[in-house]
Amino acid sequence: MNWSIEIIPCIRTTITNKKDGKKKHKYIVKEYRSGFEHSHKLNRPVFKVREINRRYNEYYESVIDEQNDEVIHFCHESLTDHFGHGSAKKKN
């Protein structure tokens, strides 16, 4: 039996502010995350950047295949228009 462990660095920054933030989001005003994540479709790491800015109502996400320098996914829209993704998907 062969085992392998892959360590992938990731940067995650969260800015909270009780004055401007909302309690339902734990006062989070801005979230930024970048780093490599495993793509199940490609079966290899891809570089992913996600920025959620609740103060300015922005959502930004890009996924890049570093091996081919190909943009797999790109999304830049207002946060209120970004629904039906992740845990917000409708469940049948």
PDB file of C-alpha atoms in Angstrom:
ATOM      1  CA  MET A   1       0.000   0.000   0.000  1.00  0.00           C
ATOM      2  CA  ASN A   2       1.452   3.345  -1.079  1.00  0.00           C
ATOM      3  CA  TRP A   3       0.572   6.591   0.693  1.00  0.00           C
ATOM      4  CA  SER A   4       1.434  10.088  -0.354  1.00  0.00           C
ATOM      5  CA  ILE A   5       0.887  13.390   1.405  1.00  0.00           C
ATOM      6  CA  GLU A   6       0.802  16.626  -0.532  1.00  0.00           C
ATOM      7  CA  ILE A   7       1.248  19.892   1.353  1.00  0.00           C
ATOM      8  CA  ILE A   8      -0.194  22.861  -0.496  1.00  0.00           C
ATOM      9  CA  PRO A   9       0.286  26.406   0.840  1.00  0.00           C
ATOM     10  CA  CYS A  10      -2.737  28.674   1.118  1.00  0.00           C
ATOM     11  CA  ILE A  11      -3.235  32.269   2.282  1.00  0.00           C
ATOM     12  CA  ARG A  12      -6.441  33.210   4.066  1.00  0.00           C
ATOM     13  CA  THR A  13      -7.216  36.698   5.355  1.00  0.00           C
ATOM     14  CA  THR A  14     -10.408  37.766   7.104  1.00  0.00           C
ATOM     15  CA  ILE A  15     -11.264  41.340   8.092  1.00  0.00           C
ATOM     16  CA  THR A  16     -13.950  41.825  10.722  1.00  0.00           C
ATOM     17  CA  ASN A  17     -15.543  45.036  11.953  1.00  0.00           C
ATOM     18  CA  LYS A  18     -18.421  45.153  14.447  1.00  0.00           C
ATOM     19  CA  LYS A  19     -19.349  48.669  13.324  1.00  0.00           C
ATOM     20  CA  ASP A  20     -19.739  47.896   9.584  1.00  0.00           C
ATOM     21  CA  GLY A  21     -20.234  44.112   9.636  1.00  0.00           C
ATOM     22  CA  LYS A  22     -23.425  42.148  10.209  1.00  0.00           C
ATOM     23  CA  LYS A  23     -23.838  39.679  13.038  1.00  0.00           C
ATOM     24  CA  LYS A  24     -25.169  36.944  10.742  1.00  0.00           C
ATOM     25  CA  HIS A  25     -21.805  36.966   8.915  1.00  0.00           C
ATOM     26  CA  LYS A  26     -19.878  37.076  12.226  1.00  0.00           C
ATOM     27  CA  TYR A  27     -19.015  40.725  11.465  1.00  0.00           C
ATOM     28  CA  ILE A  28     -16.851  39.675   8.510  1.00  0.00           C
ATOM     29  CA  VAL A  29     -16.405  42.595   6.127  1.00  0.00           C
ATOM     30  CA  LYS A  30     -13.878  41.089   3.702  1.00  0.00           C
ATOM     31  CA  GLU A  31     -12.511  37.586   3.054  1.00  0.00           C
ATOM     32  CA  TYR A  32      -9.540  36.779   0.834  1.00  0.00           C
ATOM     33  CA  ARG A  33      -8.239  33.313   0.069  1.00  0.00           C
ATOM     34  CA  SER A  34      -5.615  32.227  -2.444  1.00  0.00           C
ATOM     35  CA  GLY A  35      -3.607  29.107  -2.951  1.00  0.00           C
ATOM     36  CA  PHE A  36      -3.607  25.703  -4.538  1.00  0.00           C
ATOM     37  CA  GLU A  37      -6.599  23.408  -4.209  1.00  0.00           C
ATOM     38  CA  HIS A  38      -7.096  19.924  -5.573  1.00  0.00           C
ATOM     39  CA  SER A  39      -9.269  19.757  -8.698  1.00  0.00           C
ATOM     40  CA  HIS A  40     -11.280  16.544  -8.802  1.00  0.00           C
ATOM     41  CA  LYS A  41     -11.994  17.061 -12.486  1.00  0.00           C
ATOM     42  CA  LEU A  42      -8.309  17.403 -13.469  1.00  0.00           C
ATOM     43  CA  ASN A  43      -6.964  15.272 -10.606  1.00  0.00           C
ATOM     44  CA  ARG A  44      -4.188  17.790  -9.853  1.00  0.00           C
ATOM     45  CA  PRO A  45      -3.726  21.062  -7.965  1.00  0.00           C
ATOM     46  CA  VAL A  46      -5.089  24.308  -9.451  1.00  0.00           C
ATOM     47  CA  PHE A  47      -4.514  27.868  -8.269  1.00  0.00           C
ATOM     48  CA  LYS A  48      -7.629  29.494  -6.845  1.00  0.00           C
ATOM     49  CA  VAL A  49      -8.246  33.092  -5.733  1.00  0.00           C
ATOM     50  CA  ARG A  50     -11.474  34.098  -3.998  1.00  0.00           C
ATOM     51  CA  GLU A  51     -12.339  37.511  -2.595  1.00  0.00           C
ATOM     52  CA  ILE A  52     -15.634  38.344  -0.900  1.00  0.00           C
ATOM     53  CA  ASN A  53     -16.117  42.000  -0.008  1.00  0.00           C
ATOM     54  CA  ARG A  54     -19.374  42.568   1.872  1.00  0.00           C
ATOM     55  CA  ARG A  55     -18.692  46.277   2.386  1.00  0.00           C
ATOM     56  CA  TYR A  56     -18.612  46.987  -1.373  1.00  0.00           C
ATOM     57  CA  ASN A  57     -20.888  44.067  -2.387  1.00  0.00           C
ATOM     58  CA  GLU A  58     -18.278  42.324  -4.587  1.00  0.00           C
ATOM     59  CA  TYR A  59     -17.488  38.693  -5.323  1.00  0.00           C
ATOM     60  CA  TYR A  60     -14.381  37.670  -7.276  1.00  0.00           C
ATOM     61  CA  GLU A  61     -13.143  34.169  -8.026  1.00  0.00           C
ATOM     62  CA  SER A  62     -10.666  32.751 -10.511  1.00  0.00           C
ATOM     63  CA  VAL A  63      -9.359  29.224 -10.964  1.00  0.00           C
ATOM     64  CA  ILE A  64      -6.230  28.712 -13.072  1.00  0.00           C
ATOM     65  CA  ASP A  65      -4.609  25.501 -14.217  1.00  0.00           C
ATOM     66  CA  GLU A  66      -0.933  26.262 -13.589  1.00  0.00           C
ATOM     67  CA  GLN A  67       0.233  23.375 -15.758  1.00  0.00           C
ATOM     68  CA  ASN A  68      -1.355  24.803 -18.935  1.00  0.00           C
ATOM     69  CA  ASP A  69      -1.798  28.474 -17.875  1.00  0.00           C
ATOM     70  CA  GLU A  70      -5.485  28.018 -18.687  1.00  0.00           C
ATOM     71  CA  VAL A  71      -8.290  29.886 -16.917  1.00  0.00           C
ATOM     72  CA  ILE A  72     -10.765  27.227 -15.820  1.00  0.00           C
ATOM     73  CA  HIS A  73     -13.236  29.531 -14.078  1.00  0.00           C
ATOM     74  CA  PHE A  74     -13.607  33.302 -13.716  1.00  0.00           C
ATOM     75  CA  CYS A  75     -16.362  35.173 -11.890  1.00  0.00           C
ATOM     76  CA  HIS A  76     -16.553  38.858 -10.955  1.00  0.00           C
ATOM     77  CA  GLU A  77     -20.010  40.048  -9.939  1.00  0.00           C
ATOM     78  CA  SER A  78     -21.914  41.733  -7.164  1.00  0.00           C
ATOM     79  CA  LEU A  79     -22.313  39.572  -4.082  1.00  0.00           C
ATOM     80  CA  THR A  80     -26.090  39.940  -4.117  1.00  0.00           C
ATOM     81  CA  ASP A  81     -26.191  38.441  -7.630  1.00  0.00           C
ATOM     82  CA  HIS A  82     -23.991  35.508  -6.595  1.00  0.00           C
ATOM     83  CA  PHE A  83     -26.419  32.838  -5.430  1.00  0.00           C
ATOM     84  CA  GLY A  84     -27.080  29.202  -6.157  1.00  0.00           C
ATOM     85  CA  HIS A  85     -23.446  28.255  -5.525  1.00  0.00           C
ATOM     86  CA  GLY A  86     -21.849  26.141  -2.779  1.00  0.00           C
ATOM     87  CA  SER A  87     -24.088  25.729   0.271  1.00  0.00           C
ATOM     88  CA  ALA A  88     -26.695  28.053  -1.312  1.00  0.00           C
ATOM     89  CA  LYS A  89     -27.527  25.514  -4.040  1.00  0.00           C
ATOM     90  CA  LYS A  90     -31.076  24.208  -4.143  1.00  0.00           C
ATOM     91  CA  LYS A  91     -31.329  20.698  -2.839  1.00  0.00           C
ATOM     92  CA  ASN A  92     -33.813  18.330  -4.481  1.00  0.00           C
TER      93      ASN A  92
END
